XYZ file of C-alpha atoms in Angstrom:
369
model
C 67.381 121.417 103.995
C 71.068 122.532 103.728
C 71.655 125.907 102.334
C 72.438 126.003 98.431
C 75.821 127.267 97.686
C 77.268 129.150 94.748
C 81.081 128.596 94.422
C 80.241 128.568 90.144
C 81.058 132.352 90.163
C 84.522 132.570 91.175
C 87.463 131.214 88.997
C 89.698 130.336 92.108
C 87.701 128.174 94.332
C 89.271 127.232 98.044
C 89.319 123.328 98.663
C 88.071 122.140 101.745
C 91.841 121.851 103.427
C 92.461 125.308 102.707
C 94.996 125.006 100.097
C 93.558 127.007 96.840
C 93.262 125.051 93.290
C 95.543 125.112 90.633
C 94.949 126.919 87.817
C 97.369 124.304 86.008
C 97.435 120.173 86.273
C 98.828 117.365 84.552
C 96.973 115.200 82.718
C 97.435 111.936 79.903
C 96.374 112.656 76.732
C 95.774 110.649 73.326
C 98.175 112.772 71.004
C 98.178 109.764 68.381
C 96.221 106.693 68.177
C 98.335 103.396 68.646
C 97.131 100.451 70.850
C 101.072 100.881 72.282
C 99.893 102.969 75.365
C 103.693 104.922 75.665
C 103.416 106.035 72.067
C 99.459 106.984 71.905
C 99.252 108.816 75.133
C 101.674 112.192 76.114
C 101.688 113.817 79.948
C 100.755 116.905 79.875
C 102.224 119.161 82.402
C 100.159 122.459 82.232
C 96.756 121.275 80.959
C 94.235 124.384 82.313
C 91.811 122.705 85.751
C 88.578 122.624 83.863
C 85.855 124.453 86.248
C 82.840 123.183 86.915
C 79.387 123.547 85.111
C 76.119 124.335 86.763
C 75.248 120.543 87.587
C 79.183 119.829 88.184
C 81.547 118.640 90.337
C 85.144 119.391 90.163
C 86.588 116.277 91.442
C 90.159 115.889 92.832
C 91.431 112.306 91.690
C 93.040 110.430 94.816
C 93.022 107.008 92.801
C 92.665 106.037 89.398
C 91.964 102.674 87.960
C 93.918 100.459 85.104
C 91.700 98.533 82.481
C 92.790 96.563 79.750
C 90.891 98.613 77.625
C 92.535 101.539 78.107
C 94.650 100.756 75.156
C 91.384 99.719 72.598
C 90.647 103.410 73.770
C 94.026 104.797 73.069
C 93.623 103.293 70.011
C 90.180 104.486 68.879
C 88.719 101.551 68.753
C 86.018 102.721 70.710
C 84.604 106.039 69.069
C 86.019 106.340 65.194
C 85.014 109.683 65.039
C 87.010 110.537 67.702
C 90.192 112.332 66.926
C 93.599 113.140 69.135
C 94.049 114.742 71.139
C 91.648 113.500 73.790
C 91.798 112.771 77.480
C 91.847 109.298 78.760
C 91.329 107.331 82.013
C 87.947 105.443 83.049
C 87.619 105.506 86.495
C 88.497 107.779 89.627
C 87.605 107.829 93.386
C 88.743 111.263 95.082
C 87.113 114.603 96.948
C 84.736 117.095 95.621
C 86.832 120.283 95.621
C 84.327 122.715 93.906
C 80.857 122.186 92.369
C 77.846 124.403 90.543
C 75.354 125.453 91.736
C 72.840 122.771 90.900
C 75.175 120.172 92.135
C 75.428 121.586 95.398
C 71.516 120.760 96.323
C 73.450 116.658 96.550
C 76.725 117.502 97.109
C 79.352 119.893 99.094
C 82.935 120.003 99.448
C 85.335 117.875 100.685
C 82.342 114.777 99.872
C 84.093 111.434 98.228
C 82.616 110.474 95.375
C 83.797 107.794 92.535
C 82.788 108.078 89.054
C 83.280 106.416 85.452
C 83.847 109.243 82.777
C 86.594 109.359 80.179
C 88.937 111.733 81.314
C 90.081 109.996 85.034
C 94.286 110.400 84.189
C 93.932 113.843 85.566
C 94.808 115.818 88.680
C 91.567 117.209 88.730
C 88.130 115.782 86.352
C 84.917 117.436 85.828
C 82.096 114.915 86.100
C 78.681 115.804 86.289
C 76.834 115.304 89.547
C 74.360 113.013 88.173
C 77.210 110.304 86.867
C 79.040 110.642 90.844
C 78.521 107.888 93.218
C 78.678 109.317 96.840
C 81.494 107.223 99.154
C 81.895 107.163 102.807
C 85.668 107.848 102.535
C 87.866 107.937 99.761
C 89.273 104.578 99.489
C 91.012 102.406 96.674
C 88.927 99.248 97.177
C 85.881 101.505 96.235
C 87.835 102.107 92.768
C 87.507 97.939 92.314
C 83.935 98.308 92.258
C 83.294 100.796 89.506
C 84.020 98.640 86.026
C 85.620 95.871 87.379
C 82.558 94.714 89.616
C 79.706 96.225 87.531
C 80.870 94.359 84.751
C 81.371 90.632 87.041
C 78.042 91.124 88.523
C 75.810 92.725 85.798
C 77.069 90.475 82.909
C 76.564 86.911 85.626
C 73.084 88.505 86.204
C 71.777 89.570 83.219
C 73.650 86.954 80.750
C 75.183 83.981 83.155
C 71.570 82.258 84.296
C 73.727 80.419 87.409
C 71.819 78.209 89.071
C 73.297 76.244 92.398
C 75.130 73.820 91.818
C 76.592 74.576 88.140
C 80.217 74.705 87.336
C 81.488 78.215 86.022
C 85.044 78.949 84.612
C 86.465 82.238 84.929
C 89.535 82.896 82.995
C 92.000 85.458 84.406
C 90.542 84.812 87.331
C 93.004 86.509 89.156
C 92.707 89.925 87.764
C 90.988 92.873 88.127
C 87.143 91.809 86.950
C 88.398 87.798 87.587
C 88.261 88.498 91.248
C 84.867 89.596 91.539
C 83.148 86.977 88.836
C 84.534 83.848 90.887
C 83.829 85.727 94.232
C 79.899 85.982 93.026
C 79.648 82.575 91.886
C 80.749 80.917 94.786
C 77.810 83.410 96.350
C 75.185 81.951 93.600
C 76.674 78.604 95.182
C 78.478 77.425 91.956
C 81.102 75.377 91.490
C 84.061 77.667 90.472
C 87.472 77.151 88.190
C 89.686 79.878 88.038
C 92.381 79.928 85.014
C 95.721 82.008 86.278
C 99.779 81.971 85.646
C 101.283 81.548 88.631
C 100.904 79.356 92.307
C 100.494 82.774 93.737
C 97.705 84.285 91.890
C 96.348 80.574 92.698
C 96.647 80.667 96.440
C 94.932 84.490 96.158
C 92.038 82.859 94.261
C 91.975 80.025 97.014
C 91.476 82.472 99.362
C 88.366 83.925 97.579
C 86.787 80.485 97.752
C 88.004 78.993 94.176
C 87.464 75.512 94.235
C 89.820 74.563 91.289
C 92.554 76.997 89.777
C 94.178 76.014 86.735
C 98.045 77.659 86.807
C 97.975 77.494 82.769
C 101.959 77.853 82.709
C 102.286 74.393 84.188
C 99.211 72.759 83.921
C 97.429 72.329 80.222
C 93.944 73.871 80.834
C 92.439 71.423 77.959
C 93.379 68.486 79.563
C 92.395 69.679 83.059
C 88.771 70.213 81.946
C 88.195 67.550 79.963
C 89.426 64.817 82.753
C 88.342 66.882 86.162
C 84.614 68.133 84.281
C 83.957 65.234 81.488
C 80.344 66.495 81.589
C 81.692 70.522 80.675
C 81.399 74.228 82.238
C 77.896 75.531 82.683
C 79.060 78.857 82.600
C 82.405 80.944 81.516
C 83.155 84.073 82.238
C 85.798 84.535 79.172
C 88.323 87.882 79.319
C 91.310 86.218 77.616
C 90.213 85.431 73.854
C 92.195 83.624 71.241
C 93.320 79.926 71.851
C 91.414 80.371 75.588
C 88.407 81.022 73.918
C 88.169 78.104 71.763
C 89.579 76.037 74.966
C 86.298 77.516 76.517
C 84.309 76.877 73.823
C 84.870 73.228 73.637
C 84.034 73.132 77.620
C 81.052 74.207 77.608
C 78.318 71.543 78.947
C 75.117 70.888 76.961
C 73.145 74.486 77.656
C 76.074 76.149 78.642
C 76.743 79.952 78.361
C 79.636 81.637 77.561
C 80.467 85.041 77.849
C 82.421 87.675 76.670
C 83.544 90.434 78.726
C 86.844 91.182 76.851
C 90.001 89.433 74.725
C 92.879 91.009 76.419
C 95.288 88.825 74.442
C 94.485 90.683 71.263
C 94.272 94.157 72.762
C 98.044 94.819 71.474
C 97.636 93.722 68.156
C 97.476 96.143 65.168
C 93.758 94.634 64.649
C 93.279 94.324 68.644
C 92.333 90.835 68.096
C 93.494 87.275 67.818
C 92.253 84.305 65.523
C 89.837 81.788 66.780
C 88.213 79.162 65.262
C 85.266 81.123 64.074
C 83.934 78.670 61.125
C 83.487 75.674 63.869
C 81.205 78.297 66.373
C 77.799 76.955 64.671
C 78.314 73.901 65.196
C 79.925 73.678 68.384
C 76.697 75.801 69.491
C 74.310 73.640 67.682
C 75.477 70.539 68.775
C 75.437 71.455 72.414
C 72.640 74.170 72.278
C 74.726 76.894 73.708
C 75.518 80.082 73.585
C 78.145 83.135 73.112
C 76.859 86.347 74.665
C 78.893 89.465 74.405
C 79.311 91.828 77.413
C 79.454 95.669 77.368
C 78.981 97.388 80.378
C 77.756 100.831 78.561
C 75.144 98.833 77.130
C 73.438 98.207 81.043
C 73.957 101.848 82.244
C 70.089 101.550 83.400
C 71.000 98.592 85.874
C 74.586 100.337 86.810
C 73.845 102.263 90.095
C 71.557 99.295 91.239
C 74.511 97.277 90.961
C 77.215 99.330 92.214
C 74.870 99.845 95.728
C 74.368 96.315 95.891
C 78.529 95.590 95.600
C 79.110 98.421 97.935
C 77.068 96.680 100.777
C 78.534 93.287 99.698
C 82.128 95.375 100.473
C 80.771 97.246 103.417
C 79.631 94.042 105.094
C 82.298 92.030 104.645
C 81.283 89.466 101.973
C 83.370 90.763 98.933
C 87.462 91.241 99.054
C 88.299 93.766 96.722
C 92.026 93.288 96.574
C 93.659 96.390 94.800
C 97.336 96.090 93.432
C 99.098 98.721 93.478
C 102.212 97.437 91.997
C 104.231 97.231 94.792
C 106.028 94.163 93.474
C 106.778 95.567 90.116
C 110.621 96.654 89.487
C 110.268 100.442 90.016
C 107.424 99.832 93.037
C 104.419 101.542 93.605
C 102.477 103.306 91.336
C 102.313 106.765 92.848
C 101.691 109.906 90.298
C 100.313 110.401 86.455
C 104.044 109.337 85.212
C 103.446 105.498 86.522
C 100.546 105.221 84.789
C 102.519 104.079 81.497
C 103.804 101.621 83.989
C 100.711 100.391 85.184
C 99.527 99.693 81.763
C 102.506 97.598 80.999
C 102.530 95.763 84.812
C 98.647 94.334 83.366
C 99.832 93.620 80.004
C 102.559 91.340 81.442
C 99.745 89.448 83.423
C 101.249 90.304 86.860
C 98.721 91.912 89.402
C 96.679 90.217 91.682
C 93.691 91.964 91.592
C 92.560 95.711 90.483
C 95.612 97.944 89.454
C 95.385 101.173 91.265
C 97.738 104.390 90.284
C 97.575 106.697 93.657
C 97.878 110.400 93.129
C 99.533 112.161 96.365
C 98.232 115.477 96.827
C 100.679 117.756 99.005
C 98.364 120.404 100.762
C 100.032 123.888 100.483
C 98.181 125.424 103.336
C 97.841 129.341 103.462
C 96.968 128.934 107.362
């Protein structure tokens, strides 16, 4: 067994390059709660590097991941007790630069790990060693994988019932969670529709193995369904909410199951939601004996690490593509550093990446060698 070693002692640890840590980092922070992510959420340019706890790691972030729901959490949606300021970010993938004691029984430095912990829109995060998933190399694609997969393949598992053969709509099926839903459908050997807004997102989702994708700008998604599947969708996979929901709802196939993993279209609304046709649900249920199942991912933390080993060999193998967008094509280019994060947010919002958005942070090593 590998020596235990105590680097919780010192207040300036060495990284594993040489270069010493900060004693200062930027961060985001929720200084006022808005779902407008520019106005809730301040950079913070000399925020203390938190040091790590006994069962810690002190994680340097390399990548951090964009969700939609960065903005219910800017906007306290989430936790009503929680007040500003607050840090904010889901999801990183980066190094272990200094650790407890505890943590260093599973763990040393220079290790790449991914997490999910609130706080990911830093330079550095604590997480503790028991929430870090250990990586072969520090990698974007990896980043895909922590929400966005989890949430495709535990809420298809748990709520989705597919059986071979059924037909299962994914809306958004281009983004970041979109990807991976009609990616593990065609693997249950379903029939897959993919909703998306432009030929390109629609050649991407091609390429996954989509057998129909709906471009909703220039084809109506209502009359698509009803004439290409008169019999209705087994399954949907719903992100969008609003009038796409109640286009769902009406395509659903006697038994069919639809669920929610999100209503993005309502996220910037004062109320973060949009009407639907609520007073018709019973009925349209009733008459068709389906159902509407909500999706949470916090809610299946016990299944999470299953799930996230499983879609790591999927990757690892070859059998998933975990396309990360990193904004290249937006007006200003990549997102590189905390500062394009505000960016980011709006690039998702517009309904323009193809896949996971990724903001890299560069780290410039300032060797003492």
């Amino acid at each position: 067994s590998r020596p235990i070693l105590d680097m919780s002692y010192s207040r300036q640890f060495l990284d594993f390059q040489g270069s010493s840590i900060p004693s200062s980092m930027k961060k985001l922070v929720v200084t006022k709660l808005s779902q407008n992510f520019r106005e809730a959420v301040t950079l913070q340019q000399d925020s203390p590097v938190p040091l790590p706890g006994d069962g810690d790691l002190l994680v340097r972030n390399r990548f951090v991941g964009i969700n939609a729901s960065d903005i219910n959490y800017s906007a306290g949606r989430y936790d009503a007790s929680v007040k500003p300021p607050f840090d904010i970010g889901f999801e990183g993938v980066g190094e272990v630069v200094a650790l407890g004691l505890s943590a260093s029984a599973d763990y040393s430095v220079g290790q790449a790990v991914a997490y999910v912990k609130a706080g990911s829109f830093a330079e550095y995060t604590v997480v503790p060693a028991r929430q870090a998933v250990p990586l072969p190399s520090v990698k974007p694609e990896f980043l895909t994988l922590m929400v966005s997969g989890a949430t495709a393949y535990l809420s298809l598992k748990e709520l989705g019932d597919l059986s071979e053969g059924e037909k299962v709509l994914v809306t958004a099926a281009a983004g970041g969670t979109g990807q991976f839903a009609v990616q593990l459908a065609k693997k249950a050997k379903c029939h897959v529709i993919g909703t998306c807004s432009s030929d390109e997102k629609g050649g991407f989702l091609k390429s996954i193995g989509c057998d129909r994708t709906i471009n909703y700008k220039t084809e109506n998604v209502e009359s698509v369904l009803r004439k290409d599947y008169p019999e209705g969708v087994d399954v949907v996979y719903e992100s969008v909410g609003g009038k796409m929901f109640d286009l769902a709802l009406n395509a659903l196939a006697i038994k069919g199951r639809l669920i929610v993993i999100g209503f993005i279209a309502g996220y910037q609304n004062p109320t973060g939601l949009q009407p639907v046709k609520a007073e018709l649900l019973p009925a349209k249920l009733l008459k068709k004996s389906a159902s509407v199942r909500g999706f949470f991912l916090n809610h299946y933390l016990s299944d999470y690490k299953m799930a996230l080993q499983h879609l790591l060999k999927m990757y690892e193998r070859g059998d998933l593509v975990c396309e990360v967008d990193f904004g290249d094509m937006s007006p200003e280019g990549k997102f590189t550093g905390l500062e394009s994060v505000f960016r980011a947010v709006d690039y998702m919002y517009m309904g323009k990446n193809i896949g996971k958005i990724v903001v890299e942070l560069p780290h410039s090593v300032n060797s003492k060698l």
